[in-house]
Amino acid sequence: MAGLKQKSVLDMIKVFRRNWRTLCSSERTTLCGADAMFLALQLAMAENNKLHGGEFSVSLSDVLMTWRYFLHEKLNLPVGNMEVADHYGDIRKTYEDFLKKSDMLDLIDVYQKCRILTSNSENKDILAAVQLRDFLSGREREVEDKTDPSTPASPMRHTQDGEKALVKLLAKTIIFSYLNLLVNSKNDLALAHILNIPDRGLGREAFTDLKHAAREKQMSIFQVATSFIRTIELGGKGYAPSPSDPLRTHVKGLSSFINFIDKLHEILGETPNPSIAGGRILSAIKMQLIKGQSSRESFCKAVEEVAQDLDLRIKNIVNSQQEDRALSTADISPARPKSHAINHGTAYCGRDTVKTLLVLLDEEAAGVPSRAAKAELLYSDGNTGHRDGPSLLTLFRSPVQEGNSSMKPLRERISQSVQEKKIKMKQTLIRSQFSCTYKDDCMISKDKWNDTDSESEPPRVLHLRNDLSVR
């Protein structure tokens, strides 16, 4: 039953992708599956608790209660006497704003957008709202677990099999996050998963500095990091970041991260064959994750298994796309080449690979909700047993400022203000090399001399006039 619902969800996503120009603003918009939706809701609730005078935290029981209400309310299903969290309207708005800023849509958004396409028969009755609710809430899996006595009711964390499953889930999440960020550079959720994996010295403090800069500049976290590193590497003296910029303390780690993403983009752009490009990208990610670690470690083995599985899935996707393309063009004569035809080998290099990666990411978004994700990876407030660093909830929580004051010292604020004024003055004094550099200065000087009385004229000018009168 769960497999049938999963296929229906995937069919709905395919309809969305075929009509993306009508339903969204970008071809690279990525989708949130059930686990990502749950995590985004959890972060939204923690953010609202902080805004209303509390801490950036939320109990798992409150998240589960709100998750149940959220699914019914957003799908326009009756909520009955369900409990609802305080300030639910603010939580919902924070959730939607987070997805919009990250250029993401959840599966309910996709469902609602596909309902708009009712004029086409293929879009009718793909999936009912109740079915999507059951799928997202994991009810289908719970029913299967009850009917199958061999399936444990809950993940066995301390057993060997349970540990392997969790490590493989972590490896899969990390690799998919790299692919997600490669396709959609605005995806802050994907970046949070991989910013410091492997260890680059970019922990909670670095993420907080990036998050604050992104909020101030109205950009994604990855765009802020890229802009900062580009300015450091290519910027001139007058355009260098301020000495008091908090990101300066993280230059080494940020440079390592951005350079690796650049390497993935190079593979994407230089390899026209999606199957080969996908394999090289996965190989580069795998080598980055296992570098410096023992091949016998469970995490390294999990990374290799996941990379091998995804490589095979990419090849299957490419073969399926080629078969569909051959069938759709079998009875159509080839079009006459145009004189202004675009060289797709250069202009669109990498686009086919992006489409293939989008299909892979869509399949993952249509995956059955993970039972272990909520308890193990999404909520844990401490360090997990298989990665260094805090959980995402801890990562998004800003460190407490000393003295409960976020204001910088007066001396630092004055220094920053002076530095900004100097940069602004330098920018206004720049003249084009093809224009008269001194034209404006001469006009200003001439006006000043005309408006000044002869008594107040400089001695040099008076002496010049006396010489002229003598002659």
GROMACS .gro file of C-alpha atoms in nm:
model
  471
    1MET     CA    1   0.000   0.000   0.000
    2ALA     CA    2   0.282   0.240   0.089
    3GLY     CA    3   0.451   0.161  -0.242
    4LEU     CA    4   0.129   0.247  -0.426
    5LYS     CA    5   0.097   0.582  -0.247
    6GLN     CA    6   0.464   0.655  -0.312
    7LYS     CA    7   0.414   0.597  -0.684
    8SER     CA    8   0.113   0.830  -0.680
    9VAL     CA    9   0.321   1.101  -0.510
   10LEU     CA   10   0.597   1.058  -0.767
   11ASP     CA   11   0.344   1.079  -1.053
   12MET     CA   12   0.214   1.403  -0.904
   13ILE     CA   13   0.568   1.543  -0.893
   14LYS     CA   14   0.622   1.448  -1.259
   15VAL     CA   15   0.310   1.643  -1.356
   16PHE     CA   16   0.448   1.940  -1.163
   17ARG     CA   17   0.784   1.921  -1.342
   18ARG     CA   18   0.623   1.903  -1.685
   19ASN     CA   19   0.431   2.221  -1.608
   20TRP     CA   20   0.693   2.405  -1.402
   21ARG     CA   21   0.675   2.720  -1.616
   22THR     CA   22   0.313   2.762  -1.514
   23LEU     CA   23   0.341   2.648  -1.154
   24CYS     CA   24   0.668   2.800  -1.025
   25SER     CA   25   0.928   3.061  -1.111
   26SER     CA   26   1.238   2.845  -1.145
   27GLU     CA   27   1.323   2.515  -1.306
   28ARG     CA   28   1.568   2.448  -1.023
   29THR     CA   29   1.311   2.475  -0.743
   30THR     CA   30   1.366   2.175  -0.517
   31LEU     CA   31   1.106   1.983  -0.320
   32CYS     CA   32   1.075   1.901   0.049
   33GLY     CA   33   0.980   1.547   0.136
   34ALA     CA   34   0.807   1.451   0.459
   35ASP     CA   35   1.127   1.449   0.670
   36ALA     CA   36   1.243   1.789   0.541
   37MET     CA   37   0.894   1.932   0.600
   38PHE     CA   38   0.901   1.806   0.958
   39LEU     CA   39   1.243   1.961   1.019
   40ALA     CA   40   1.140   2.297   0.865
   41LEU     CA   41   0.831   2.303   1.088
   42GLN     CA   42   1.046   2.227   1.391
   43LEU     CA   43   1.281   2.516   1.310
   44ALA     CA   44   0.983   2.748   1.255
   45MET     CA   45   0.839   2.658   1.595
   46ALA     CA   46   1.175   2.711   1.768
   47GLU     CA   47   1.213   3.050   1.597
   48ASN     CA   48   0.867   3.160   1.710
   49ASN     CA   49   0.931   3.045   2.066
   50LYS     CA   50   1.237   3.270   2.066
   51LEU     CA   51   1.045   3.566   1.918
   52HIS     CA   52   0.779   3.541   2.188
   53GLY     CA   53   1.026   3.566   2.474
   54GLY     CA   54   1.144   3.210   2.506
   55GLU     CA   55   1.444   3.009   2.390
   56PHE     CA   56   1.522   2.870   2.046
   57SER     CA   57   1.396   2.525   2.135
   58VAL     CA   58   1.081   2.317   2.118
   59SER     CA   59   0.973   1.986   2.267
   60LEU     CA   60   0.928   1.690   2.035
   61SER     CA   61   0.575   1.632   2.165
   62ASP     CA   62   0.477   1.988   2.064
   63VAL     CA   63   0.624   1.937   1.718
   64LEU     CA   64   0.433   1.613   1.669
   65MET     CA   65   0.109   1.778   1.783
   66THR     CA   66   0.160   2.075   1.550
   67TRP     CA   67   0.267   1.846   1.265
   68ARG     CA   68  -0.066   1.662   1.285
   69TYR     CA   69  -0.264   1.986   1.288
   70PHE     CA   70  -0.046   2.137   1.014
   71LEU     CA   71  -0.113   1.850   0.771
   72HIS     CA   72  -0.490   1.881   0.815
   73GLU     CA   73  -0.500   2.261   0.807
   74LYS     CA   74  -0.279   2.303   0.498
   75LEU     CA   75  -0.463   2.029   0.307
   76ASN     CA   76  -0.798   2.192   0.397
   77LEU     CA   77  -0.910   1.880   0.585
   78PRO     CA   78  -1.134   1.905   0.895
   79VAL     CA   79  -0.928   1.957   1.211
   80GLY     CA   80  -1.206   1.868   1.454
   81ASN     CA   81  -1.098   1.903   1.817
   82MET     CA   82  -0.724   1.879   1.746
   83GLU     CA   83  -0.491   2.067   1.976
   84VAL     CA   84  -0.316   2.362   1.817
   85ALA     CA   85   0.005   2.533   1.926
   86ASP     CA   86   0.011   2.892   2.047
   87HIS     CA   87   0.081   3.147   1.771
   88TYR     CA   88   0.017   2.883   1.504
   89GLY     CA   89  -0.040   3.156   1.243
   90ASP     CA   90   0.309   3.293   1.306
   91ILE     CA   91   0.457   2.944   1.292
   92ARG     CA   92   0.292   2.877   0.957
   93LYS     CA   93   0.416   3.211   0.817
   94THR     CA   94   0.773   3.146   0.938
   95TYR     CA   95   0.760   2.801   0.778
   96GLU     CA   96   0.636   2.935   0.443
   97ASP     CA   97   0.888   3.223   0.444
   98PHE     CA   98   1.173   2.982   0.509
   99LEU     CA   99   1.076   2.761   0.213
  100LYS     CA  100   1.023   3.061  -0.015
  101LYS     CA  101   1.362   3.212   0.073
  102SER     CA  102   1.525   2.874   0.006
  103ASP     CA  103   1.342   2.833  -0.327
  104MET     CA  104   1.172   2.515  -0.206
  105LEU     CA  105   0.820   2.375  -0.220
  106ASP     CA  106   0.679   2.105   0.004
  107LEU     CA  107   0.466   1.818  -0.125
  108ILE     CA  108   0.145   1.990  -0.017
  109ASP     CA  109   0.241   2.294  -0.226
  110VAL     CA  110   0.299   2.065  -0.524
  111TYR     CA  111  -0.037   1.897  -0.466
  112GLN     CA  112  -0.221   2.229  -0.450
  113LYS     CA  113  -0.047   2.363  -0.759
  114CYS     CA  114  -0.125   2.048  -0.957
  115ARG     CA  115  -0.492   2.085  -0.870
  116ILE     CA  116  -0.488   2.405  -1.074
  117LEU     CA  117  -0.430   2.198  -1.387
  118THR     CA  118  -0.780   2.047  -1.383
  119SER     CA  119  -0.841   2.113  -1.751
  120ASN     CA  120  -0.603   1.832  -1.846
  121SER     CA  121  -0.740   1.482  -1.788
  122GLU     CA  122  -0.401   1.347  -1.679
  123ASN     CA  123  -0.404   1.577  -1.377
  124LYS     CA  124  -0.735   1.455  -1.235
  125ASP     CA  125  -0.748   1.233  -0.928
  126ILE     CA  126  -0.374   1.164  -0.913
  127LEU     CA  127  -0.385   1.171  -0.536
  128ALA     CA  128  -0.654   1.262  -0.283
  129ALA     CA  129  -0.585   1.500   0.005
  130VAL     CA  130  -0.653   1.225   0.261
  131GLN     CA  131  -0.409   0.993   0.086
  132LEU     CA  132  -0.137   1.257   0.087
  133ARG     CA  133  -0.202   1.323   0.457
  134ASP     CA  134  -0.167   0.953   0.537
  135PHE     CA  135   0.151   0.933   0.332
  136LEU     CA  136   0.316   1.235   0.497
  137SER     CA  137   0.216   1.132   0.847
  138GLY     CA  138   0.355   0.780   0.797
  139ARG     CA  139   0.022   0.606   0.860
  140GLU     CA  140   0.073   0.368   0.569
  141ARG     CA  141   0.398   0.241   0.716
  142GLU     CA  142   0.241   0.205   1.060
  143VAL     CA  143  -0.037  -0.009   0.914
  144GLU     CA  144   0.219  -0.230   0.735
  145ASP     CA  145   0.424  -0.267   1.052
  146LYS     CA  146   0.119  -0.384   1.246
  147THR     CA  147   0.026  -0.640   0.982
  148ASP     CA  148   0.384  -0.766   0.945
  149PRO     CA  149   0.503  -0.929   1.270
  150SER     CA  150   0.863  -0.946   1.146
  151THR     CA  151   0.891  -0.563   1.135
  152PRO     CA  152   0.992  -0.399   1.464
  153ALA     CA  153   0.760  -0.129   1.593
  154SER     CA  154   1.040   0.121   1.645
  155PRO     CA  155   1.402   0.161   1.533
  156MET     CA  156   1.640  -0.030   1.760
  157ARG     CA  157   1.901   0.234   1.821
  158HIS     CA  158   2.144   0.027   2.025
  159THR     CA  159   2.143  -0.285   1.807
  160GLN     CA  160   2.400  -0.336   1.534
  161ASP     CA  161   2.141  -0.329   1.258
  162GLY     CA  162   1.987  -0.011   1.399
  163GLU     CA  163   2.326   0.160   1.411
  164LYS     CA  164   2.401   0.064   1.050
  165ALA     CA  165   2.066   0.196   0.938
  166LEU     CA  166   2.124   0.529   1.110
  167VAL     CA  167   2.476   0.566   0.967
  168LYS     CA  168   2.347   0.491   0.618
  169LEU     CA  169   2.065   0.742   0.665
  170LEU     CA  170   2.321   1.005   0.767
  171ALA     CA  171   2.543   0.932   0.466
  172LYS     CA  172   2.244   0.947   0.234
  173THR     CA  173   2.128   1.278   0.384
  174ILE     CA  174   2.473   1.434   0.341
  175ILE     CA  175   2.522   1.324  -0.021
  176PHE     CA  176   2.171   1.433  -0.118
  177SER     CA  177   2.235   1.768   0.052
  178TYR     CA  178   2.543   1.824  -0.166
  179LEU     CA  179   2.338   1.742  -0.477
  180ASN     CA  180   2.056   1.965  -0.353
  181LEU     CA  181   2.287   2.263  -0.305
  182LEU     CA  182   2.446   2.200  -0.644
  183VAL     CA  183   2.106   2.229  -0.811
  184ASN     CA  184   1.958   2.497  -0.584
  185SER     CA  185   2.212   2.738  -0.433
  186LYS     CA  186   1.941   2.901  -0.216
  187ASN     CA  187   1.870   2.586  -0.018
  188ASP     CA  188   1.978   2.682   0.336
  189LEU     CA  189   1.858   2.351   0.477
  190ALA     CA  190   2.090   2.154   0.251
  191LEU     CA  191   2.382   2.386   0.330
  192ALA     CA  192   2.329   2.342   0.705
  193HIS     CA  193   2.371   1.965   0.665
  194ILE     CA  194   2.706   1.986   0.483
  195LEU     CA  195   2.878   2.315   0.574
  196ASN     CA  196   3.107   2.141   0.822
  197ILE     CA  197   3.103   1.786   0.684
  198PRO     CA  198   3.383   1.694   0.656
  199ASP     CA  199   3.525   1.908   0.934
  200ARG     CA  200   3.627   2.251   0.799
  201GLY     CA  201   3.624   2.439   1.127
  202LEU     CA  202   3.285   2.588   1.037
  203GLY     CA  203   3.084   2.508   1.345
  204ARG     CA  204   2.798   2.682   1.515
  205GLU     CA  205   2.975   3.016   1.540
  206ALA     CA  206   3.052   3.029   1.166
  207PHE     CA  207   2.700   2.926   1.072
  208THR     CA  208   2.555   3.196   1.299
  209ASP     CA  209   2.775   3.465   1.141
  210LEU     CA  210   2.668   3.350   0.794
  211LYS     CA  211   2.303   3.341   0.897
  212HIS     CA  212   2.314   3.697   1.034
  213ALA     CA  213   2.492   3.825   0.721
  214ALA     CA  214   2.238   3.650   0.498
  215ARG     CA  215   1.949   3.806   0.690
  216GLU     CA  216   2.108   4.152   0.668
  217LYS     CA  217   2.178   4.129   0.294
  218GLN     CA  218   1.857   3.945   0.202
  219MET     CA  219   2.054   3.662   0.041
  220SER     CA  220   2.087   3.289   0.092
  221ILE     CA  221   2.362   3.163   0.322
  222PHE     CA  222   2.553   3.004   0.033
  223GLN     CA  223   2.534   3.324  -0.173
  224VAL     CA  224   2.673   3.524   0.121
  225ALA     CA  225   2.961   3.279   0.166
  226THR     CA  226   3.037   3.279  -0.207
  227SER     CA  227   3.025   3.658  -0.230
  228PHE     CA  228   3.258   3.694   0.069
  229ILE     CA  229   3.518   3.450  -0.068
  230ARG     CA  230   3.504   3.604  -0.417
  231THR     CA  231   3.561   3.948  -0.265
  232ILE     CA  232   3.861   3.819  -0.070
  233GLU     CA  233   4.013   3.643  -0.372
  234LEU     CA  234   3.934   3.891  -0.650
  235GLY     CA  235   3.839   4.221  -0.487
  236GLY     CA  236   4.060   4.529  -0.496
  237LYS     CA  237   4.191   4.721  -0.199
  238GLY     CA  238   3.893   4.956  -0.185
  239TYR     CA  239   3.642   4.672  -0.199
  240ALA     CA  240   3.787   4.431   0.057
  241PRO     CA  241   3.556   4.331   0.344
  242SER     CA  242   3.575   4.540   0.657
  243PRO     CA  243   3.844   4.434   0.908
  244SER     CA  244   3.566   4.395   1.165
  245ASP     CA  245   3.365   4.157   0.942
  246PRO     CA  246   3.294   3.845   1.156
  247LEU     CA  247   3.336   3.622   0.849
  248ARG     CA  248   3.708   3.706   0.836
  249THR     CA  249   3.770   3.457   1.115
  250HIS     CA  250   3.629   3.177   0.897
  251VAL     CA  251   3.812   3.251   0.571
  252LYS     CA  252   4.002   2.921   0.559
  253GLY     CA  253   3.698   2.700   0.614
  254LEU     CA  254   3.469   2.900   0.386
  255SER     CA  255   3.732   2.902   0.110
  256SER     CA  256   3.763   2.523   0.135
  257PHE     CA  257   3.386   2.477   0.116
  258ILE     CA  258   3.331   2.720  -0.175
  259ASN     CA  259   3.623   2.577  -0.373
  260PHE     CA  260   3.481   2.227  -0.341
  261ILE     CA  261   3.137   2.340  -0.462
  262ASP     CA  262   3.314   2.518  -0.750
  263LYS     CA  263   3.480   2.187  -0.836
  264LEU     CA  264   3.140   2.018  -0.854
  265HIS     CA  265   3.011   2.297  -1.079
  266GLU     CA  266   3.312   2.250  -1.308
  267ILE     CA  267   3.230   1.881  -1.346
  268LEU     CA  268   2.868   1.976  -1.413
  269GLY     CA  269   2.962   2.225  -1.685
  270GLU     CA  270   3.247   2.038  -1.853
  271THR     CA  271   3.087   1.693  -1.886
  272PRO     CA  272   2.796   1.691  -2.135
  273ASN     CA  273   2.697   1.329  -2.071
  274PRO     CA  274   2.463   1.328  -1.765
  275SER     CA  275   2.550   0.969  -1.675
  276ILE     CA  276   2.925   1.036  -1.670
  277ALA     CA  277   2.884   1.376  -1.502
  278GLY     CA  278   2.665   1.228  -1.229
  279GLY     CA  279   2.918   0.954  -1.162
  280ARG     CA  280   3.206   1.203  -1.137
  281ILE     CA  281   3.011   1.431  -0.905
  282LEU     CA  282   2.927   1.142  -0.674
  283SER     CA  283   3.287   1.022  -0.682
  284ALA     CA  284   3.413   1.370  -0.586
  285ILE     CA  285   3.166   1.392  -0.296
  286LYS     CA  286   3.258   1.043  -0.179
  287MET     CA  287   3.631   1.120  -0.180
  288GLN     CA  288   3.569   1.445   0.008
  289LEU     CA  289   3.373   1.266   0.281
  290ILE     CA  290   3.605   0.969   0.336
  291LYS     CA  291   3.934   1.158   0.300
  292GLY     CA  292   4.153   1.104   0.603
  293GLN     CA  293   3.930   0.834   0.752
  294SER     CA  294   3.980   0.463   0.779
  295SER     CA  295   3.804   0.264   0.508
  296ARG     CA  296   3.690   0.021   0.777
  297GLU     CA  297   3.479   0.280   0.955
  298SER     CA  298   3.105   0.230   0.925
  299PHE     CA  299   3.049   0.582   0.794
  300CYS     CA  300   3.298   0.533   0.507
  301LYS     CA  301   3.136   0.205   0.412
  302ALA     CA  302   2.793   0.368   0.420
  303VAL     CA  303   2.915   0.656   0.199
  304GLU     CA  304   3.054   0.413  -0.059
  305GLU     CA  305   2.733   0.208  -0.060
  306VAL     CA  306   2.511   0.515  -0.099
  307ALA     CA  307   2.732   0.664  -0.374
  308GLN     CA  308   2.730   0.336  -0.566
  309ASP     CA  309   2.352   0.306  -0.535
  310LEU     CA  310   2.293   0.666  -0.650
  311ASP     CA  311   2.532   0.622  -0.944
  312LEU     CA  312   2.325   0.325  -1.061
  313ARG     CA  313   2.002   0.522  -1.013
  314ILE     CA  314   2.137   0.810  -1.222
  315LYS     CA  315   2.228   0.572  -1.505
  316ASN     CA  316   1.877   0.423  -1.492
  317ILE     CA  317   1.722   0.770  -1.502
  318VAL     CA  318   1.932   0.868  -1.805
  319ASN     CA  319   1.843   0.545  -1.988
  320SER     CA  320   1.473   0.597  -1.910
  321GLN     CA  321   1.487   0.957  -2.037
  322GLN     CA  322   1.653   0.847  -2.359
  323GLU     CA  323   1.389   0.579  -2.416
  324ASP     CA  324   1.106   0.826  -2.355
  325ARG     CA  325   1.268   1.076  -2.591
  326ALA     CA  326   1.306   0.810  -2.860
  327LEU     CA  327   0.941   0.706  -2.830
  328SER     CA  328   0.812   1.064  -2.838
  329THR     CA  329   1.008   1.148  -3.154
  330ALA     CA  330   0.974   0.817  -3.340
  331ASP     CA  331   0.705   0.938  -3.581
  332ILE     CA  332   0.831   1.295  -3.616
  333SER     CA  333   1.063   1.396  -3.899
  334PRO     CA  334   1.373   1.587  -3.793
  335ALA     CA  335   1.339   1.964  -3.812
  336ARG     CA  336   1.545   2.160  -4.059
  337PRO     CA  337   1.844   2.316  -3.883
  338LYS     CA  338   1.815   2.692  -3.842
  339SER     CA  339   2.090   2.935  -3.938
  340HIS     CA  340   2.081   3.080  -3.587
  341ALA     CA  341   2.071   2.744  -3.410
  342ILE     CA  342   2.231   2.743  -3.066
  343ASN     CA  343   2.528   2.520  -2.995
  344HIS     CA  344   2.375   2.315  -2.715
  345GLY     CA  345   2.714   2.165  -2.635
  346THR     CA  346   2.831   2.501  -2.504
  347ALA     CA  347   2.525   2.711  -2.425
  348TYR     CA  348   2.338   2.445  -2.229
  349CYS     CA  349   2.625   2.231  -2.108
  350GLY     CA  350   2.524   2.082  -1.775
  351ARG     CA  351   2.151   2.145  -1.811
  352ASP     CA  352   2.076   1.780  -1.894
  353THR     CA  353   2.270   1.673  -1.587
  354VAL     CA  354   2.075   1.920  -1.372
  355LYS     CA  355   1.749   1.773  -1.503
  356THR     CA  356   1.873   1.425  -1.420
  357LEU     CA  357   1.971   1.531  -1.068
  358LEU     CA  358   1.629   1.693  -1.025
  359VAL     CA  359   1.463   1.361  -1.107
  360LEU     CA  360   1.685   1.189  -0.850
  361LEU     CA  361   1.603   1.454  -0.587
  362ASP     CA  362   1.231   1.428  -0.668
  363GLU     CA  363   1.242   1.052  -0.615
  364GLU     CA  364   1.399   1.111  -0.276
  365ALA     CA  365   1.136   1.374  -0.186
  366ALA     CA  366   0.869   1.117  -0.271
  367GLY     CA  367   1.029   0.866  -0.034
  368VAL     CA  368   0.842   0.718   0.259
  369PRO     CA  369   0.893   0.918   0.582
  370SER     CA  370   1.178   0.785   0.793
  371ARG     CA  371   1.088   0.657   1.137
  372ALA     CA  372   1.440   0.716   1.267
  373ALA     CA  373   1.484   1.068   1.131
  374LYS     CA  374   1.259   1.248   1.378
  375ALA     CA  375   1.408   1.098   1.692
  376GLU     CA  376   1.770   1.056   1.585
  377LEU     CA  377   1.881   1.318   1.334
  378LEU     CA  378   1.630   1.599   1.340
  379TYR     CA  379   1.572   1.659   1.706
  380SER     CA  380   1.881   1.548   1.896
  381ASP     CA  381   2.022   1.851   2.079
  382GLY     CA  382   2.360   1.699   2.139
  383ASN     CA  383   2.626   1.541   1.922
  384THR     CA  384   2.529   1.235   1.727
  385GLY     CA  385   2.738   0.928   1.746
  386HIS     CA  386   2.853   0.943   1.384
  387ARG     CA  387   2.935   1.305   1.312
  388ASP     CA  388   3.115   1.586   1.482
  389GLY     CA  389   2.919   1.900   1.561
  390PRO     CA  390   2.575   1.998   1.680
  391SER     CA  391   2.235   1.900   1.545
  392LEU     CA  392   2.058   2.131   1.301
  393LEU     CA  393   1.833   2.268   1.575
  394THR     CA  394   2.142   2.365   1.777
  395LEU     CA  395   2.311   2.495   1.462
  396PHE     CA  396   2.025   2.734   1.378
  397ARG     CA  397   2.015   2.858   1.738
  398SER     CA  398   2.230   3.171   1.768
  399PRO     CA  399   2.490   3.159   2.047
  400VAL     CA  400   2.402   3.369   2.352
  401GLN     CA  401   2.583   3.703   2.355
  402GLU     CA  402   2.778   3.794   2.666
  403GLY     CA  403   2.577   4.018   2.894
  404ASN     CA  404   2.265   3.941   2.686
  405SER     CA  405   2.360   4.225   2.452
  406SER     CA  406   2.409   4.188   2.079
  407MET     CA  407   2.538   4.547   2.040
  408LYS     CA  408   2.904   4.584   1.943
  409PRO     CA  409   3.142   4.793   2.156
  410LEU     CA  410   3.147   5.167   2.083
  411ARG     CA  411   3.507   5.165   1.961
  412GLU     CA  412   3.433   4.885   1.714
  413ARG     CA  413   3.120   5.062   1.584
  414ILE     CA  414   3.311   5.390   1.532
  415SER     CA  415   3.594   5.209   1.354
  416GLN     CA  416   3.346   5.029   1.127
  417SER     CA  417   3.166   5.355   1.048
  418VAL     CA  418   3.492   5.533   0.958
  419GLN     CA  419   3.599   5.241   0.738
  420GLU     CA  420   3.267   5.242   0.552
  421LYS     CA  421   3.291   5.619   0.492
  422LYS     CA  422   3.644   5.582   0.353
  423ILE     CA  423   3.529   5.311   0.112
  424LYS     CA  424   3.234   5.524   0.003
  425MET     CA  425   3.461   5.825  -0.061
  426LYS     CA  426   3.699   5.613  -0.267
  427GLN     CA  427   3.414   5.483  -0.480
  428THR     CA  428   3.280   5.833  -0.551
  429LEU     CA  429   3.625   5.957  -0.660
  430ILE     CA  430   3.670   5.686  -0.924
  431ARG     CA  431   3.656   5.826  -1.279
  432SER     CA  432   3.647   5.644  -1.607
  433GLN     CA  433   3.976   5.642  -1.795
  434PHE     CA  434   3.790   5.760  -2.105
  435SER     CA  435   3.652   6.080  -1.944
  436CYS     CA  436   3.817   6.408  -1.844
  437THR     CA  437   3.934   6.350  -1.490
  438TYR     CA  438   3.974   6.717  -1.398
  439LYS     CA  439   3.670   6.866  -1.567
  440ASP     CA  440   3.456   6.877  -1.256
  441ASP     CA  441   3.740   7.013  -1.042
  442CYS     CA  442   3.806   7.299  -1.288
  443MET     CA  443   3.440   7.396  -1.301
  444ILE     CA  444   3.421   7.403  -0.923
  445SER     CA  445   3.736   7.617  -0.895
  446LYS     CA  446   3.610   7.860  -1.162
  447ASP     CA  447   3.280   7.909  -0.979
  448LYS     CA  448   3.461   7.971  -0.654
  449TRP     CA  449   3.685   8.239  -0.808
  450ASN     CA  450   3.388   8.420  -0.967
  451ASP     CA  451   3.202   8.434  -0.636
  452THR     CA  452   3.500   8.553  -0.431
  453ASP     CA  453   3.576   8.926  -0.373
  454SER     CA  454   3.901   9.064  -0.498
  455GLU     CA  455   4.007   9.150  -0.144
  456SER     CA  456   3.991   8.786  -0.043
  457GLU     CA  457   4.166   8.656  -0.356
  458PRO     CA  458   4.489   8.464  -0.308
  459PRO     CA  459   4.813   8.671  -0.341
  460ARG     CA  460   4.917   8.466  -0.644
  461VAL     CA  461   4.608   8.571  -0.840
  462LEU     CA  462   4.647   8.942  -0.741
  463HIS     CA  463   5.010   8.942  -0.848
  464LEU     CA  464   4.914   8.795  -1.185
  465ARG     CA  465   4.657   9.075  -1.244
  466ASN     CA  466   4.910   9.347  -1.154
  467ASP     CA  467   5.156   9.207  -1.404
  468LEU     CA  468   4.891   9.212  -1.675
  469SER     CA  469   4.794   9.574  -1.597
  470VAL     CA  470   5.155   9.692  -1.620
  471ARG     CA  471   5.188   9.546  -1.962
   0.00000   0.00000   0.00000
